[in-house]
C-alpha positions as protocol buffer text, in pm:
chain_id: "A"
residue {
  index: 1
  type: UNK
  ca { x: -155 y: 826 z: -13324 }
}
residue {
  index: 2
  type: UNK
  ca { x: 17 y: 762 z: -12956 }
}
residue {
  index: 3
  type: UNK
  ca { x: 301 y: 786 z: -13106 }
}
residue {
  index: 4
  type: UNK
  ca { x: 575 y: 797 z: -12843 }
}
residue {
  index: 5
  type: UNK
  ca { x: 815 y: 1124 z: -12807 }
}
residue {
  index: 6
  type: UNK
  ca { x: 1079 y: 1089 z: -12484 }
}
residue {
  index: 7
  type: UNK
  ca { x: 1139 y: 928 z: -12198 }
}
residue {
  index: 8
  type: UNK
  ca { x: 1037 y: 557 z: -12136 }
}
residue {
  index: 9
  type: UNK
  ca { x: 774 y: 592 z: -12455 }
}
residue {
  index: 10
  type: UNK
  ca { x: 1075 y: 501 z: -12701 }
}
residue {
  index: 11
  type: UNK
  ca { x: 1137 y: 136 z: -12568 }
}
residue {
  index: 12
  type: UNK
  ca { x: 741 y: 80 z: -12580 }
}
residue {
  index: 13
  type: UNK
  ca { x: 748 y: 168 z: -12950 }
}
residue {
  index: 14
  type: UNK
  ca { x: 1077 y: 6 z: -13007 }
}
residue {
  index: 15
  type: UNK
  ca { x: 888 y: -280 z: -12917 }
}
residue {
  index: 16
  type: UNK
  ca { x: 544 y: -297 z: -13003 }
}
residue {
  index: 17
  type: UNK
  ca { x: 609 y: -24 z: -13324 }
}
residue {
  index: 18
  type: UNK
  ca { x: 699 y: -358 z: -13580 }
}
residue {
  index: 19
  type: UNK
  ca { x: 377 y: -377 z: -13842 }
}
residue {
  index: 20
  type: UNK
  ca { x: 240 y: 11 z: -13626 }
}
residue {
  index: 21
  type: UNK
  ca { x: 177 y: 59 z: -14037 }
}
residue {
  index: 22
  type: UNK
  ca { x: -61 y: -207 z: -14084 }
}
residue {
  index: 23
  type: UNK
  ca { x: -260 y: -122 z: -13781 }
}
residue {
  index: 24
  type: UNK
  ca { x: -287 y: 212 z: -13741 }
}
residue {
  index: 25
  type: UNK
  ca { x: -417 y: 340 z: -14072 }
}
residue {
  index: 26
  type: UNK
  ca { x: -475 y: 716 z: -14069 }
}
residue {
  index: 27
  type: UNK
  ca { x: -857 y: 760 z: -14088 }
}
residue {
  index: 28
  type: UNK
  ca { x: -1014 y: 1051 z: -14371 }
}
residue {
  index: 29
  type: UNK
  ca { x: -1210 y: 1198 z: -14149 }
}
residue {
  index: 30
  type: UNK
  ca { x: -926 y: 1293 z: -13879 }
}
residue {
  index: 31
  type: UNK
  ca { x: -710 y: 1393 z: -14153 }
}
residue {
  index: 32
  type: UNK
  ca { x: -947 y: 1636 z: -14281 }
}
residue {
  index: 33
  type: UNK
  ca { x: -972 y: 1792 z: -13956 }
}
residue {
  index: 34
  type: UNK
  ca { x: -612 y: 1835 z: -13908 }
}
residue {
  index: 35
  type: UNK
  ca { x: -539 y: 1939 z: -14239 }
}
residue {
  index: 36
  type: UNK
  ca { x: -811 y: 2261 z: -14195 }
}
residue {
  index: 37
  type: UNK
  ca { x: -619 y: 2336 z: -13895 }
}
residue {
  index: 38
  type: UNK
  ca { x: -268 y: 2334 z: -14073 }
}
residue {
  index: 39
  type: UNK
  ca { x: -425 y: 2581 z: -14307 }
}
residue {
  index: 40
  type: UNK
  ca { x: -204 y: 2707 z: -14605 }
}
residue {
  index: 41
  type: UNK
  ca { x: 143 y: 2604 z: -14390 }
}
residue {
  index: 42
  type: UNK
  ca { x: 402 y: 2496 z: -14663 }
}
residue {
  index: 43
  type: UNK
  ca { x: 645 y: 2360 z: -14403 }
}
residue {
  index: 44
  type: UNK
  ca { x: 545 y: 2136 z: -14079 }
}
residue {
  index: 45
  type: UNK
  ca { x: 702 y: 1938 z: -13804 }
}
residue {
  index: 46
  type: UNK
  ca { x: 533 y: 1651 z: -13710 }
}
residue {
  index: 47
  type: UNK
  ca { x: 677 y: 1607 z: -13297 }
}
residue {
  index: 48
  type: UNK
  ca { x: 606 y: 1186 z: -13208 }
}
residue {
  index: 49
  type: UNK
  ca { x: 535 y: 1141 z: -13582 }
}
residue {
  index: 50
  type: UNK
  ca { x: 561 y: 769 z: -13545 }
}
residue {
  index: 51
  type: UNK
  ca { x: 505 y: 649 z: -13902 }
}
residue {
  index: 52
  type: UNK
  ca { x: 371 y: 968 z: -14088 }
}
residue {
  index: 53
  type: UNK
  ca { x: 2 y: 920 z: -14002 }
}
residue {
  index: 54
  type: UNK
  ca { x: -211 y: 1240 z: -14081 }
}
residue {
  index: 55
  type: UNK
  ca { x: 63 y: 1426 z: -14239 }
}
residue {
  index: 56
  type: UNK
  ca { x: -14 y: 1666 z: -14506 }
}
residue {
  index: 57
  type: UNK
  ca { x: 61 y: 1585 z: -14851 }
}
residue {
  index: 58
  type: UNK
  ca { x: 76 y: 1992 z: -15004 }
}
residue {
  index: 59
  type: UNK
  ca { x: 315 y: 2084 z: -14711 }
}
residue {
  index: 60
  type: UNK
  ca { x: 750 y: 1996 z: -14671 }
}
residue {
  index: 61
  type: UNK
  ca { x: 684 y: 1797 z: -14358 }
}
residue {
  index: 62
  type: UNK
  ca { x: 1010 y: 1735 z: -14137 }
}
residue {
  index: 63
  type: UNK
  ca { x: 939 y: 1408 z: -13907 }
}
residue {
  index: 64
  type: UNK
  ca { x: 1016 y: 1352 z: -13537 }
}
residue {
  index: 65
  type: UNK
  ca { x: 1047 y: 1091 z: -13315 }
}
residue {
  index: 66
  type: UNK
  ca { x: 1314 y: 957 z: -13077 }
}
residue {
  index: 67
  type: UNK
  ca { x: 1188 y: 534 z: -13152 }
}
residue {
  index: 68
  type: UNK
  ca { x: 1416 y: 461 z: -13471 }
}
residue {
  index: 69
  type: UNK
  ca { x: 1175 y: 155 z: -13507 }
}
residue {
  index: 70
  type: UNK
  ca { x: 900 y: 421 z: -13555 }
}
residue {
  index: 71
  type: UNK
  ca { x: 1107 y: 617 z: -13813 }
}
residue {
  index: 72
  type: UNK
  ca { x: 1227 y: 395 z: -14010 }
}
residue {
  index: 73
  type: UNK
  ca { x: 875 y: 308 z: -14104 }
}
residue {
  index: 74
  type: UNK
  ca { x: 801 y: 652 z: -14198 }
}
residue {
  index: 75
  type: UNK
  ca { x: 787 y: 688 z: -14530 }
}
residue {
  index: 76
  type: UNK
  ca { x: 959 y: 1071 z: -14546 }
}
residue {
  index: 77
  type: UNK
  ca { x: 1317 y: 1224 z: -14606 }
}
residue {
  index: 78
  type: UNK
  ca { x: 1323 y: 1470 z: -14371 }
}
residue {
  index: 79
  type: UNK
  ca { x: 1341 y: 1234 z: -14017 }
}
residue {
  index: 80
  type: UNK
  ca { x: 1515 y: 1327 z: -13686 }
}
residue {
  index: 81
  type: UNK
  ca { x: 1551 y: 1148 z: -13407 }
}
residue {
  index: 82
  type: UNK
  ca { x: 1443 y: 1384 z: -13085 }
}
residue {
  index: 83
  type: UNK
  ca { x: 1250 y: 1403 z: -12781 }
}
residue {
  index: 84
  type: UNK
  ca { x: 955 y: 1655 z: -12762 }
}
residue {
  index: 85
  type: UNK
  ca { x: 1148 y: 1912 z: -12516 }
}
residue {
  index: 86
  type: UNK
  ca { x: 1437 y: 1954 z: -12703 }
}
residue {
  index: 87
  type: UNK
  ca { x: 1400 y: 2008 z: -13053 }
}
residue {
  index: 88
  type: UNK
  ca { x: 1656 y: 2093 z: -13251 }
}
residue {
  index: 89
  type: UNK
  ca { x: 1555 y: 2322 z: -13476 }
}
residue {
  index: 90
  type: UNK
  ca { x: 1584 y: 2725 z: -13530 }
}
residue {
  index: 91
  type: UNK
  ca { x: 1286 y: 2947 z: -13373 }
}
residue {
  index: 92
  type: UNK
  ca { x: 1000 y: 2989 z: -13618 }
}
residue {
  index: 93
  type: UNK
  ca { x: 1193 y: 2729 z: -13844 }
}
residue {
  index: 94
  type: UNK
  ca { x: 863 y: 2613 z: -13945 }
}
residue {
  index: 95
  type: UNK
  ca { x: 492 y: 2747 z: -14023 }
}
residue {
  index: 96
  type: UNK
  ca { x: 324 y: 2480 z: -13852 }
}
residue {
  index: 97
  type: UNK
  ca { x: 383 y: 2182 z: -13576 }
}
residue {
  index: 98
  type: UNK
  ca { x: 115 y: 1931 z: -13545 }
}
residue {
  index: 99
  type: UNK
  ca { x: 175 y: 1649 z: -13266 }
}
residue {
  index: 100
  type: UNK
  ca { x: -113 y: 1373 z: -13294 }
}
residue {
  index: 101
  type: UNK
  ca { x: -193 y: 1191 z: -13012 }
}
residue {
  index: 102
  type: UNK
  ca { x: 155 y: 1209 z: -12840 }
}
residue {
  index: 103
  type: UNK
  ca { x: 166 y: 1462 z: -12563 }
}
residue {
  index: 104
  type: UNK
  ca { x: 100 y: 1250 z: -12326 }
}
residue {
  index: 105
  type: UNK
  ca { x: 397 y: 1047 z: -12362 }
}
residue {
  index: 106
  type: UNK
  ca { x: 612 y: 1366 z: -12294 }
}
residue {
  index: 107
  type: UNK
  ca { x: 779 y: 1370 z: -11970 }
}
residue {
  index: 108
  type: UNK
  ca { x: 777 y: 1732 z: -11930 }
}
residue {
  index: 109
  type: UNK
  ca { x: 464 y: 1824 z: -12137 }
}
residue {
  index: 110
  type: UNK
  ca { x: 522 y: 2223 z: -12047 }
}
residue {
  index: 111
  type: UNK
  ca { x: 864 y: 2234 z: -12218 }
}
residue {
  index: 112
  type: UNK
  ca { x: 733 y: 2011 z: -12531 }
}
residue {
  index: 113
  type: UNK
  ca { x: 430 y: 2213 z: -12585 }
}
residue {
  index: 114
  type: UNK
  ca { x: 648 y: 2580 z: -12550 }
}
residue {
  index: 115
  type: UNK
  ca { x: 931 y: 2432 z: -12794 }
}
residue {
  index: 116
  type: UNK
  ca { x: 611 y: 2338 z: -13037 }
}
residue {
  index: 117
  type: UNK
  ca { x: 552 y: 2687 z: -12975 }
}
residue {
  index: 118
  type: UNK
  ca { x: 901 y: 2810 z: -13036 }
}
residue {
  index: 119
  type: UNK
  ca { x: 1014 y: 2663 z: -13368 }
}
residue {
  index: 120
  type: UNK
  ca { x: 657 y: 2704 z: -13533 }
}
residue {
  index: 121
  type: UNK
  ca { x: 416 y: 2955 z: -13584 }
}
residue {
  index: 122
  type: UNK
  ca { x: 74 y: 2768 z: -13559 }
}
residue {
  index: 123
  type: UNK
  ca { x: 49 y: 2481 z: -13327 }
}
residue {
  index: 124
  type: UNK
  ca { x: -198 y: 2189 z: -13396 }
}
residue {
  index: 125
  type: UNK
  ca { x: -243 y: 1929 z: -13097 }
}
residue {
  index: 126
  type: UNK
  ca { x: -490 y: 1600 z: -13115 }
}
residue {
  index: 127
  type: UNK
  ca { x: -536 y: 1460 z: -12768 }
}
residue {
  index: 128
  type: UNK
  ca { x: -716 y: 1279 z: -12538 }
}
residue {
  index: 129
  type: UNK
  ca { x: -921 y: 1480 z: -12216 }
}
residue {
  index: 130
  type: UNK
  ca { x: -909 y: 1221 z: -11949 }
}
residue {
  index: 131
  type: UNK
  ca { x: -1166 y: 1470 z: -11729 }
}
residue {
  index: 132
  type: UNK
  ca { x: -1424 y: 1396 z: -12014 }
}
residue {
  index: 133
  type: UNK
  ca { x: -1752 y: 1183 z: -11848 }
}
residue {
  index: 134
  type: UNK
  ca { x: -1795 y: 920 z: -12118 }
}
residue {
  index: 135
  type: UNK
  ca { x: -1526 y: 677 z: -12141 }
}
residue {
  index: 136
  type: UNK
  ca { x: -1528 y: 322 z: -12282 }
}
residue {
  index: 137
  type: UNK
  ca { x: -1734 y: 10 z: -12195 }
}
residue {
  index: 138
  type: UNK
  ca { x: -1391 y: -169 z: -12207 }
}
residue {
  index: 139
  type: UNK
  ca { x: -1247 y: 9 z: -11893 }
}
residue {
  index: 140
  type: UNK
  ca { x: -1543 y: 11 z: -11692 }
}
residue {
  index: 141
  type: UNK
  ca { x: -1628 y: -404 z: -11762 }
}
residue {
  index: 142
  type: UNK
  ca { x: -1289 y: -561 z: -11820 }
}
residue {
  index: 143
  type: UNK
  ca { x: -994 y: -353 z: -11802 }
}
residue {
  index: 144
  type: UNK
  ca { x: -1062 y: -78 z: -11508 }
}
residue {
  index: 145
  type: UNK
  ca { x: -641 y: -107 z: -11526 }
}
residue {
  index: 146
  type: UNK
  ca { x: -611 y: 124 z: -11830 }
}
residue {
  index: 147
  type: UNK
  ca { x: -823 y: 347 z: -11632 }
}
residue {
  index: 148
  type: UNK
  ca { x: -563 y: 378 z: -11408 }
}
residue {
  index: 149
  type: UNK
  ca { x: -261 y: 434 z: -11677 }
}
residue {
  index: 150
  type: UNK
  ca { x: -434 y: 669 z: -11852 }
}
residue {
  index: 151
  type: UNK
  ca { x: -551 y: 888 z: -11623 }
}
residue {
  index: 152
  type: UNK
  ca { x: -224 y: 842 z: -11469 }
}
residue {
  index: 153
  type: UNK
  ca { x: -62 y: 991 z: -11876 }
}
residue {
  index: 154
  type: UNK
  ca { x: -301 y: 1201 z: -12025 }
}
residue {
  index: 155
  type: UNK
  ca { x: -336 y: 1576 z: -11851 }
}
residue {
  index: 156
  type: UNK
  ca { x: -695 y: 1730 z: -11833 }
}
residue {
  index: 157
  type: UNK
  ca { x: -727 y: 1926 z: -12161 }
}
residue {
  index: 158
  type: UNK
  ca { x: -793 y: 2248 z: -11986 }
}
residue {
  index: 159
  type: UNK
  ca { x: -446 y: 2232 z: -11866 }
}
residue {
  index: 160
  type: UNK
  ca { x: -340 y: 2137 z: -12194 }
}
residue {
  index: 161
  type: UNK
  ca { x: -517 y: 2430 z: -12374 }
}
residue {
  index: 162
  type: UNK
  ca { x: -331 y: 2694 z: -12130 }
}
residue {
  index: 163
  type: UNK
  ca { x: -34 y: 2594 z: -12183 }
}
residue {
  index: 164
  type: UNK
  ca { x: -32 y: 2572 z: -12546 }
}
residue {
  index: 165
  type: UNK
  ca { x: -213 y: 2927 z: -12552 }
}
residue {
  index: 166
  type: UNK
  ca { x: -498 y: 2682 z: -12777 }
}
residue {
  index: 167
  type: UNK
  ca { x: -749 y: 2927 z: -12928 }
}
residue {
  index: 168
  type: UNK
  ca { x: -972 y: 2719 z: -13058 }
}
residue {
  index: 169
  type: UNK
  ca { x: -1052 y: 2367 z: -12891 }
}
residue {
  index: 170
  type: UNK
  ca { x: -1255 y: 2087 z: -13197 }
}
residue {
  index: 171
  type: UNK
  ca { x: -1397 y: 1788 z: -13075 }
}
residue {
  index: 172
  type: UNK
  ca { x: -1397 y: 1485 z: -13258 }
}
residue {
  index: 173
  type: UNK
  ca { x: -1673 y: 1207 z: -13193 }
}
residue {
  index: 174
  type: UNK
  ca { x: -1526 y: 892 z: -13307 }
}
residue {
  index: 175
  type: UNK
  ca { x: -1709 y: 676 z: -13616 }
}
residue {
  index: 176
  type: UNK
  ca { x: -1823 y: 334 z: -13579 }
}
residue {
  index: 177
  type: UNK
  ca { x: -1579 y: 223 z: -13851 }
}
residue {
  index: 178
  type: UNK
  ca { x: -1274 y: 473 z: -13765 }
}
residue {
  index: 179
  type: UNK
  ca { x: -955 y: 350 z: -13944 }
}
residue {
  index: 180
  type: UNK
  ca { x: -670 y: 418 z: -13743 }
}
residue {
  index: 181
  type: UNK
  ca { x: -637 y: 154 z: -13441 }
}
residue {
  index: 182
  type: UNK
  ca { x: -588 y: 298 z: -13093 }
}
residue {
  index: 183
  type: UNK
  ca { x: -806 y: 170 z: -12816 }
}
residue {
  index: 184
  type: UNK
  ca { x: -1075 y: 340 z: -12894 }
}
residue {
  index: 185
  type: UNK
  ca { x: -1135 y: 257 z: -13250 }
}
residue {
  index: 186
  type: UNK
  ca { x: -1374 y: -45 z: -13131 }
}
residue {
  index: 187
  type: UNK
  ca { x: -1644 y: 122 z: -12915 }
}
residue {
  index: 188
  type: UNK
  ca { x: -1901 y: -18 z: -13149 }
}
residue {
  index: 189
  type: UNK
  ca { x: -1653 y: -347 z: -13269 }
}
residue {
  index: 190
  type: UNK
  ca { x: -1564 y: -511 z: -12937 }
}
residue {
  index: 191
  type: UNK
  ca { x: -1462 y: -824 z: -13151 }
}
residue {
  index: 192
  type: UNK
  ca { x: -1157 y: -663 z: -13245 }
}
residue {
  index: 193
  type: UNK
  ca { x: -1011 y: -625 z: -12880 }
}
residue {
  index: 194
  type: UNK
  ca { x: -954 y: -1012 z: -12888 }
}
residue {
  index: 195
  type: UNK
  ca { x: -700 y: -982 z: -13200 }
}
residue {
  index: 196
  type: UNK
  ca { x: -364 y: -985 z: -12985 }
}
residue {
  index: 197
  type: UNK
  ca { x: -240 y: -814 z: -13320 }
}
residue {
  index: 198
  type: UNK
  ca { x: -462 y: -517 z: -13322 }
}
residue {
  index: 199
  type: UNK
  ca { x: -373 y: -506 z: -12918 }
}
residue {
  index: 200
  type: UNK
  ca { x: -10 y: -535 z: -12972 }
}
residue {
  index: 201
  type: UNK
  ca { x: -28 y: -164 z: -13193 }
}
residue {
  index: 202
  type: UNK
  ca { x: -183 y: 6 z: -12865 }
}
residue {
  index: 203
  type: UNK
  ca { x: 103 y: 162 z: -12596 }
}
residue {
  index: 204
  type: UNK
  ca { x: -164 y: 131 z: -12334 }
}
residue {
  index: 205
  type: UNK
  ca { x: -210 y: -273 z: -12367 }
}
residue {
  index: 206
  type: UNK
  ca { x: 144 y: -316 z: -12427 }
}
residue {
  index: 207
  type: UNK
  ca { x: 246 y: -204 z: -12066 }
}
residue {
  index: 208
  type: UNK
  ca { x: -26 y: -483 z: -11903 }
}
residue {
  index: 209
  type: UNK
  ca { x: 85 y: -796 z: -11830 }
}
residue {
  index: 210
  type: UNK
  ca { x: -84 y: -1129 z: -11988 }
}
residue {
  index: 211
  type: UNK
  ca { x: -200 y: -1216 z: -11703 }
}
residue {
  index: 212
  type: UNK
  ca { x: -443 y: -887 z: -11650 }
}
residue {
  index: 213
  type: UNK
  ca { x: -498 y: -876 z: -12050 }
}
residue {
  index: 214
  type: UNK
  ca { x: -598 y: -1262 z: -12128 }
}
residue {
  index: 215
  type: UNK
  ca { x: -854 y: -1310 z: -11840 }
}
residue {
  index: 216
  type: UNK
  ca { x: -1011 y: -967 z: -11944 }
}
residue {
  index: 217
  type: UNK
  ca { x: -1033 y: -1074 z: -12324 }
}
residue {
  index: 218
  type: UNK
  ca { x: -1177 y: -1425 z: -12223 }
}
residue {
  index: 219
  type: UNK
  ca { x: -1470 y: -1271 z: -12013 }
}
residue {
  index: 220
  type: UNK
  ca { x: -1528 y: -1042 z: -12288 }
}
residue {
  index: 221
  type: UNK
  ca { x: -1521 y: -1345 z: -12580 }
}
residue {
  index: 222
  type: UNK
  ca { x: -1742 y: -1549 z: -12340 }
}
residue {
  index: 223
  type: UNK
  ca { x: -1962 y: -1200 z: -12355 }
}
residue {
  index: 224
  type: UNK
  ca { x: -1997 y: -1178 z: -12679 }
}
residue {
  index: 225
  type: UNK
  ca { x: -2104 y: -1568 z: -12757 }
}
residue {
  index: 226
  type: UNK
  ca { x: -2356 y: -1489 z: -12499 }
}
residue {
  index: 227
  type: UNK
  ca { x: -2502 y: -1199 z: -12653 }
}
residue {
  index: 228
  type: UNK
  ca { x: -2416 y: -1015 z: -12244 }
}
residue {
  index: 229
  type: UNK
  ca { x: -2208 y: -711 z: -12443 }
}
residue {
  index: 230
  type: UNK
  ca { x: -2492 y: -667 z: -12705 }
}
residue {
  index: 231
  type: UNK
  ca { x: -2756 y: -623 z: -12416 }
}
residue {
  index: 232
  type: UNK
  ca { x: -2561 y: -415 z: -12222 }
}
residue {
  index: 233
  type: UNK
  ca { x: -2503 y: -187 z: -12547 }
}
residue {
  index: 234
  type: UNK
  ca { x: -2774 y: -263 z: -12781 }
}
residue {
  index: 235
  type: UNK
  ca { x: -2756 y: 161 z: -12784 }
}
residue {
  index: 236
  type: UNK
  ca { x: -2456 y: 184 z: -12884 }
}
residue {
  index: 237
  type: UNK
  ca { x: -2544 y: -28 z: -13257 }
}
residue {
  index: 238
  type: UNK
  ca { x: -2735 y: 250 z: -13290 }
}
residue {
  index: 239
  type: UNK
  ca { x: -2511 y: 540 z: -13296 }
}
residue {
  index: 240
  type: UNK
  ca { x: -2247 y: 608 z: -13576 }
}
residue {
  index: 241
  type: UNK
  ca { x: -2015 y: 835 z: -13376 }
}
residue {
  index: 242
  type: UNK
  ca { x: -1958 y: 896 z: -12995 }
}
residue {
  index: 243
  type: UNK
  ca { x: -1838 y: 1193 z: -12802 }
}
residue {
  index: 244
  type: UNK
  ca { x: -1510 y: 999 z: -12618 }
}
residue {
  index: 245
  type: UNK
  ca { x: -1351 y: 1332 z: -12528 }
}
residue {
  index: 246
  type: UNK
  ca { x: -1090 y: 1337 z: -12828 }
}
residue {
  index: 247
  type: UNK
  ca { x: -1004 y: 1756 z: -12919 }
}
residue {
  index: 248
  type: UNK
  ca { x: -756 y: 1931 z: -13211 }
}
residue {
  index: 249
  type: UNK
  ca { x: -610 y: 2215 z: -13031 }
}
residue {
  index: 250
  type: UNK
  ca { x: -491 y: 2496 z: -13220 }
}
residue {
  index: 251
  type: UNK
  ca { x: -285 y: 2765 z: -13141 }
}
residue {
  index: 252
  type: UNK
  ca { x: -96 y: 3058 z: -13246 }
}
residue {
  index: 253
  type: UNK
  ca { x: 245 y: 3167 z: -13147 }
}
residue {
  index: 254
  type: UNK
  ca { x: 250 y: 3583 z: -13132 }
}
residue {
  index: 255
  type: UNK
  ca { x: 388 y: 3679 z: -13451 }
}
């Protein structure tokens, strides 16, 4: 969801989180994986909820974030404003804690993950593994800059994993026609990285400047009314789901 949870995160998403709703539309397919994980939990917290995305509807979810631009388009009741490392909530207050696509906006990621672990039984974690080989065209061709903030974010999910105690790591190849839109949405749609709108809902493009951004998206629109990105990835037209090194963690705290 990169949703944001401490730290500097909370400006980015004060700023770019106006009309996050519109953009970022929780996809089924994601939601059906997380909602396996969360099992038969009748009460969640949702750490760098953001706007509610992929929250269970048969659970009492609590929601939080520390952007109150993020929050108050969330569509709950239950919504506190915190940071990831210091929640403020009773141990085992909860059966479940689910943190989508956040983690890597925490500025001490041990001490989120072990309060995930403290105030809720199971733990469920969607993230990003930066060590993963196959990353997009976009980095490699026009923006090798995210390359360097990302890597730069996101932990290796191996480290992740140990410190979350994760028993059981899910990948998640990404459709061709995935709803929700983070940068990597578009592997197969590389028309939709020149709609500043859909840019403005990703934390990642947010923190370039125009000046990196618009040349990038003019050699890539020059691409495309070439036909250059459809040689270079005629493949890619062909496949309905890629491997981009997205995982659901889950975990167990000892009983």
């Amino acid at each position: 969801m990169d949703s944001a949870a401490s730290g500097a995160a909370p400006a980015t998403y004060d700023r770019i989180g106006v009309g996050y709703r519109r953009v970022r539309v929780p996809d089924p397919r994601l939601a059906t994986l997380i909602r396996q994980a969360l099992g038969e939990a009748r009460t969640v917290v949702n750490v760098g909820a953001g706007t509610g995305s992929y929250e269970p509807d048969h659970a009492h979810v609590t929601a939080v974030d520390p952007s109150q631009v993020m929050l108050d388009q969330h569509p709950g009741t239950n919504k506190v404003r915190a940071g990831a490392e210091d929640l403020p909530f009773a141990d085992g207050a909860f059966d479940a804690a689910m943190a989508v696509m956040t983690v890597h906006h925490w500025p001490d990621l041990h001490r989120g993950l072990a309060e995930l672990r403290r105030v809720a039984r199971r733990q469920v974690v969607f993230t990003w593994d930066p060590t993963h080989p196959r990353e997009l065209w976009l980095l490699d061709e026009y923006l090798p800059e995210i390359r360097a903030l990302e890597h730069a974010r996101f932990t290796a999910l191996a480290q992740v994993a140990e410190a979350l105690g994760a028993h059981t790591v899910l990948p998640f190849p990404i459709p061709h026609d995935f709803t929700d839109g983070f940068q990597i949405a578009y592997w197969r749609r590389p028309e939709m990285f020149l709609d500043p709108v859909l840019r403005q809902a990703s934390s990642t493009f947010a923190q370039l400047p125009s000046t990196v951004v618009e040349p990038a998206m003019a050699r890539l629109r020059a691409d495309l009314a070439s036909g250059a990105w459809h040689r270079r990835h005629c493949d890619l037209l062909e496949q309905d789901s890629v491997d981009y090194g997205y995982r659901l963690l889950i975990a167990d705290s000892p009983a």
